[in-house]
Amino acid sequence: MDYTAKLDAALGRLHDEGRYRTFIDIERVKGQFPHAVWTRPDGTQRDITVWCGNDYLGMGQHPVVLAAMHEAIDATGAGSGGTRNISGTTVYHKRLEAELADLHGKEAALLFTSAYVANDATLSTLPKLFPGLIIYSDELNHASMIEGVRRNGGAKRIFRHNDVAHLRELLAADDPDAPKLIAFESVYSMDGDFGPIEEICDLADEFGALTYLDEVHAVGMYGPRGGGVAERDRLMHRVDIINGTLAKAFGVMGGYIAASAKMCDAIRSYAPGFIFTSSLPPAVAAGAAASVAFLKRAPELRERHQTQARILKTRFKAMGLPIIDHGTHIVPVIVGDPKHTKILSDMLLEHYGIYVQPINFPTVPRGTERLRFTPSPVHGPKEIDGLVRAMDALWSHCALNRAELAG
Ligand SMILES: Cc1ncc(COP(=O)(O)O)c(C=O)c1O
């Protein structure tokens, strides 16, 4: 077997389709987000503005978070030194879990090294706890949920995106006595649309199913205390398991589930993805706890975030750019072709110092390739003006279609 030729062929396929991923080497500058320094492959550098980060609220540079991390690292050192079971549970981990349980109004929370691992580990473990479990999964669920459902070896049904009538059909077709779980998201990050939480909880009640909600793109940003869309809509008590990340709006690293004490205890005891891996560094847990606690009392930051998103959408719409607007903080501009998307992204970076990563298949369906902008409270009027001017010029330069302007 010529292994190198196989690797060349696999990589060649991606190049041919224009979806080979190039990582941009950036160094963020503390205190100056969203500004960063880009190092080109030839070693030269350029100042850029990051427009596609998921540090949605700028908490990655917040003094409260940094102070907590410095304090913990000085007090306790770098790594945790073990798995949670073998010497890796510290006061910092326990404090963070308590903070998260409180955030979601649940009895308990369980930390993982990322939300990806939390989804994968939890969903792949649930059939061990509920033999015969059928998982109903939204077709646009994140890869981490798809992987967890796929690996668990149990039965699965995929319902059309946000289609509660289809979900009902699937639930009604199965054995009424079979254990069931519905897995979905509150904010789908590529289109920026909301999941129908209340309708899905109603169906879960009717069919005796558990609910599993990924709030990764909502925690910190929605709800009076940043508990997510379920908190905003007063539905947290109706969701059995809430999944969240500490790496996006909370600005640090790690993931978790929040649920009943018994559910967390069972996942803690059975999920290999929780058991057989080192726990988060204590300083990371300390920074995340400080961020969660801070955001519980920072509704003004959430409001500023939403305002920035509204301003950017309004300005893009006024220029006739084809954006998707479902009322969330995410601003996708559809280009519809992987090569054009890459060219636009390259030109924005090289000519305007604006960094937005092209989003291609399989992350989004073919033909809907896009630039996905994530305005934040640290993007000021100067940054927004610069972006709007650059997009206007490039859209004309590339002769891309604009929507009919009203009036
Ligand atoms: C919906 C969703 N769930 C889970 C994750 C994983 O989060 P983390 O970065 O903490 O692994 C992501 C990451 O982008 C996501 O978009």
JSON list of C-alpha atoms in Angstrom, two decimals, residues 308-392:
[
{"chain": "A", "resi": 308, "resn": "GLN", "atom": "CA", "xyz": [-23.93, 45.45, 17.76]},
{"chain": "A", "resi": 309, "resn": "ALA", "atom": "CA", "xyz": [-25.44, 42.51, 15.88]},
{"chain": "A", "resi": 310, "resn": "ARG", "atom": "CA", "xyz": [-28.53, 44.54, 14.97]},
{"chain": "A", "resi": 311, "resn": "ILE", "atom": "CA", "xyz": [-26.40, 47.45, 13.71]},
{"chain": "A", "resi": 312, "resn": "LEU", "atom": "CA", "xyz": [-24.28, 45.21, 11.51]},
{"chain": "A", "resi": 313, "resn": "LYS", "atom": "CA", "xyz": [-27.31, 43.40, 10.07]},
{"chain": "A", "resi": 314, "resn": "THR", "atom": "CA", "xyz": [-29.08, 46.67, 9.35]},
{"chain": "A", "resi": 315, "resn": "ARG", "atom": "CA", "xyz": [-26.06, 48.07, 7.54]},
{"chain": "A", "resi": 316, "resn": "PHE", "atom": "CA", "xyz": [-25.47, 44.90, 5.51]},
{"chain": "A", "resi": 317, "resn": "LYS", "atom": "CA", "xyz": [-29.15, 44.77, 4.57]},
{"chain": "A", "resi": 318, "resn": "ALA", "atom": "CA", "xyz": [-29.07, 48.42, 3.50]},
{"chain": "A", "resi": 319, "resn": "MET", "atom": "CA", "xyz": [-26.30, 47.50, 1.06]},
{"chain": "A", "resi": 320, "resn": "GLY", "atom": "CA", "xyz": [-28.36, 44.61, -0.27]},
{"chain": "A", "resi": 321, "resn": "LEU", "atom": "CA", "xyz": [-26.05, 41.87, 1.01]},
{"chain": "A", "resi": 322, "resn": "PRO", "atom": "CA", "xyz": [-27.77, 38.46, 1.25]},
{"chain": "A", "resi": 323, "resn": "ILE", "atom": "CA", "xyz": [-27.66, 37.93, 5.01]},
{"chain": "A", "resi": 324, "resn": "ILE", "atom": "CA", "xyz": [-29.59, 35.45, 7.09]},
{"chain": "A", "resi": 325, "resn": "ASP", "atom": "CA", "xyz": [-31.38, 37.13, 9.99]},
{"chain": "A", "resi": 326, "resn": "HIS", "atom": "CA", "xyz": [-33.18, 35.06, 12.59]},
{"chain": "A", "resi": 327, "resn": "GLY", "atom": "CA", "xyz": [-32.74, 37.62, 15.35]},
{"chain": "A", "resi": 328, "resn": "THR", "atom": "CA", "xyz": [-29.67, 36.10, 16.97]},
{"chain": "A", "resi": 329, "resn": "HIS", "atom": "CA", "xyz": [-26.18, 37.56, 17.38]},
{"chain": "A", "resi": 330, "resn": "ILE", "atom": "CA", "xyz": [-24.76, 35.67, 14.37]},
{"chain": "A", "resi": 331, "resn": "VAL", "atom": "CA", "xyz": [-24.53, 37.41, 10.99]},
{"chain": "A", "resi": 332, "resn": "PRO", "atom": "CA", "xyz": [-24.05, 35.01, 8.06]},
{"chain": "A", "resi": 333, "resn": "VAL", "atom": "CA", "xyz": [-23.58, 36.46, 4.56]},
{"chain": "A", "resi": 334, "resn": "ILE", "atom": "CA", "xyz": [-24.29, 33.87, 1.90]},
{"chain": "A", "resi": 335, "resn": "VAL", "atom": "CA", "xyz": [-21.85, 33.72, -1.02]},
{"chain": "A", "resi": 336, "resn": "GLY", "atom": "CA", "xyz": [-23.00, 30.35, -2.35]},
{"chain": "A", "resi": 337, "resn": "ASP", "atom": "CA", "xyz": [-19.78, 29.04, -3.83]},
{"chain": "A", "resi": 338, "resn": "PRO", "atom": "CA", "xyz": [-16.67, 27.76, -2.00]},
{"chain": "A", "resi": 339, "resn": "LYS", "atom": "CA", "xyz": [-14.14, 29.35, -4.34]},
{"chain": "A", "resi": 340, "resn": "HIS", "atom": "CA", "xyz": [-15.76, 32.81, -4.24]},
{"chain": "A", "resi": 341, "resn": "THR", "atom": "CA", "xyz": [-16.08, 32.57, -0.48]},
{"chain": "A", "resi": 342, "resn": "LYS", "atom": "CA", "xyz": [-12.38, 31.81, -0.14]},
{"chain": "A", "resi": 343, "resn": "ILE", "atom": "CA", "xyz": [-11.40, 34.63, -2.53]},
{"chain": "A", "resi": 344, "resn": "LEU", "atom": "CA", "xyz": [-13.52, 37.14, -0.59]},
{"chain": "A", "resi": 345, "resn": "SER", "atom": "CA", "xyz": [-12.07, 36.00, 2.70]},
{"chain": "A", "resi": 346, "resn": "ASP", "atom": "CA", "xyz": [-8.50, 36.22, 1.33]},
{"chain": "A", "resi": 347, "resn": "MET", "atom": "CA", "xyz": [-9.08, 39.71, -0.09]},
{"chain": "A", "resi": 348, "resn": "LEU", "atom": "CA", "xyz": [-10.66, 40.97, 3.12]},
{"chain": "A", "resi": 349, "resn": "LEU", "atom": "CA", "xyz": [-7.63, 39.77, 5.04]},
{"chain": "A", "resi": 350, "resn": "GLU", "atom": "CA", "xyz": [-4.88, 40.88, 2.67]},
{"chain": "A", "resi": 351, "resn": "HIS", "atom": "CA", "xyz": [-6.34, 44.20, 1.49]},
{"chain": "A", "resi": 352, "resn": "TYR", "atom": "CA", "xyz": [-8.40, 45.34, 4.46]},
{"chain": "A", "resi": 353, "resn": "GLY", "atom": "CA", "xyz": [-6.95, 43.55, 7.51]},
{"chain": "A", "resi": 354, "resn": "ILE", "atom": "CA", "xyz": [-10.36, 41.97, 8.18]},
{"chain": "A", "resi": 355, "resn": "TYR", "atom": "CA", "xyz": [-10.35, 38.35, 9.24]},
{"chain": "A", "resi": 356, "resn": "VAL", "atom": "CA", "xyz": [-13.44, 36.24, 8.57]},
{"chain": "A", "resi": 357, "resn": "GLN", "atom": "CA", "xyz": [-12.98, 32.54, 7.91]},
{"chain": "A", "resi": 358, "resn": "PRO", "atom": "CA", "xyz": [-14.84, 31.02, 4.91]},
{"chain": "A", "resi": 359, "resn": "ILE", "atom": "CA", "xyz": [-17.45, 28.46, 5.99]},
{"chain": "A", "resi": 360, "resn": "ASN", "atom": "CA", "xyz": [-17.81, 25.56, 3.56]},
{"chain": "A", "resi": 361, "resn": "PHE", "atom": "CA", "xyz": [-19.29, 22.08, 3.21]},
{"chain": "A", "resi": 362, "resn": "PRO", "atom": "CA", "xyz": [-19.59, 19.91, 5.30]},
{"chain": "A", "resi": 363, "resn": "THR", "atom": "CA", "xyz": [-20.05, 22.58, 8.00]},
{"chain": "A", "resi": 364, "resn": "VAL", "atom": "CA", "xyz": [-22.87, 24.04, 5.84]},
{"chain": "A", "resi": 365, "resn": "PRO", "atom": "CA", "xyz": [-24.70, 22.52, 2.83]},
{"chain": "A", "resi": 366, "resn": "ARG", "atom": "CA", "xyz": [-23.06, 22.96, -0.59]},
{"chain": "A", "resi": 367, "resn": "GLY", "atom": "CA", "xyz": [-24.32, 26.07, -2.37]},
{"chain": "A", "resi": 368, "resn": "THR", "atom": "CA", "xyz": [-24.70, 27.96, 0.93]},
{"chain": "A", "resi": 369, "resn": "GLU", "atom": "CA", "xyz": [-21.01, 28.68, 1.51]},
{"chain": "A", "resi": 370, "resn": "ARG", "atom": "CA", "xyz": [-20.75, 31.86, 3.53]},
{"chain": "A", "resi": 371, "resn": "LEU", "atom": "CA", "xyz": [-18.88, 34.40, 5.55]},
{"chain": "A", "resi": 372, "resn": "ARG", "atom": "CA", "xyz": [-20.07, 34.27, 9.14]},
{"chain": "A", "resi": 373, "resn": "PHE", "atom": "CA", "xyz": [-19.56, 37.46, 11.14]},
{"chain": "A", "resi": 374, "resn": "THR", "atom": "CA", "xyz": [-19.74, 37.57, 14.91]},
{"chain": "A", "resi": 375, "resn": "PRO", "atom": "CA", "xyz": [-19.98, 41.17, 16.12]},
{"chain": "A", "resi": 376, "resn": "SER", "atom": "CA", "xyz": [-19.29, 41.67, 19.82]},
{"chain": "A", "resi": 377, "resn": "PRO", "atom": "CA", "xyz": [-19.38, 44.48, 22.37]},
{"chain": "A", "resi": 378, "resn": "VAL", "atom": "CA", "xyz": [-15.66, 45.05, 21.68]},
{"chain": "A", "resi": 379, "resn": "HIS", "atom": "CA", "xyz": [-16.29, 45.81, 17.98]},
{"chain": "A", "resi": 380, "resn": "GLY", "atom": "CA", "xyz": [-16.75, 49.60, 17.99]},
{"chain": "A", "resi": 381, "resn": "PRO", "atom": "CA", "xyz": [-18.18, 51.95, 15.32]},
{"chain": "A", "resi": 382, "resn": "LYS", "atom": "CA", "xyz": [-14.72, 52.25, 13.69]},
{"chain": "A", "resi": 383, "resn": "GLU", "atom": "CA", "xyz": [-14.47, 48.49, 13.20]},
{"chain": "A", "resi": 384, "resn": "ILE", "atom": "CA", "xyz": [-18.04, 48.24, 11.91]},
{"chain": "A", "resi": 385, "resn": "ASP", "atom": "CA", "xyz": [-17.49, 51.12, 9.45]},
{"chain": "A", "resi": 386, "resn": "GLY", "atom": "CA", "xyz": [-14.31, 49.50, 8.17]},
{"chain": "A", "resi": 387, "resn": "LEU", "atom": "CA", "xyz": [-16.04, 46.17, 7.64]},
{"chain": "A", "resi": 388, "resn": "VAL", "atom": "CA", "xyz": [-19.08, 47.66, 5.90]},
{"chain": "A", "resi": 389, "resn": "ARG", "atom": "CA", "xyz": [-16.90, 49.70, 3.51]},
{"chain": "A", "resi": 390, "resn": "ALA", "atom": "CA", "xyz": [-14.72, 46.70, 2.69]},
{"chain": "A", "resi": 391, "resn": "MET", "atom": "CA", "xyz": [-17.69, 44.40, 2.03]},
{"chain": "A", "resi": 392, "resn": "ASP", "atom": "CA", "xyz": [-19.35, 47.02, -0.18]}
]
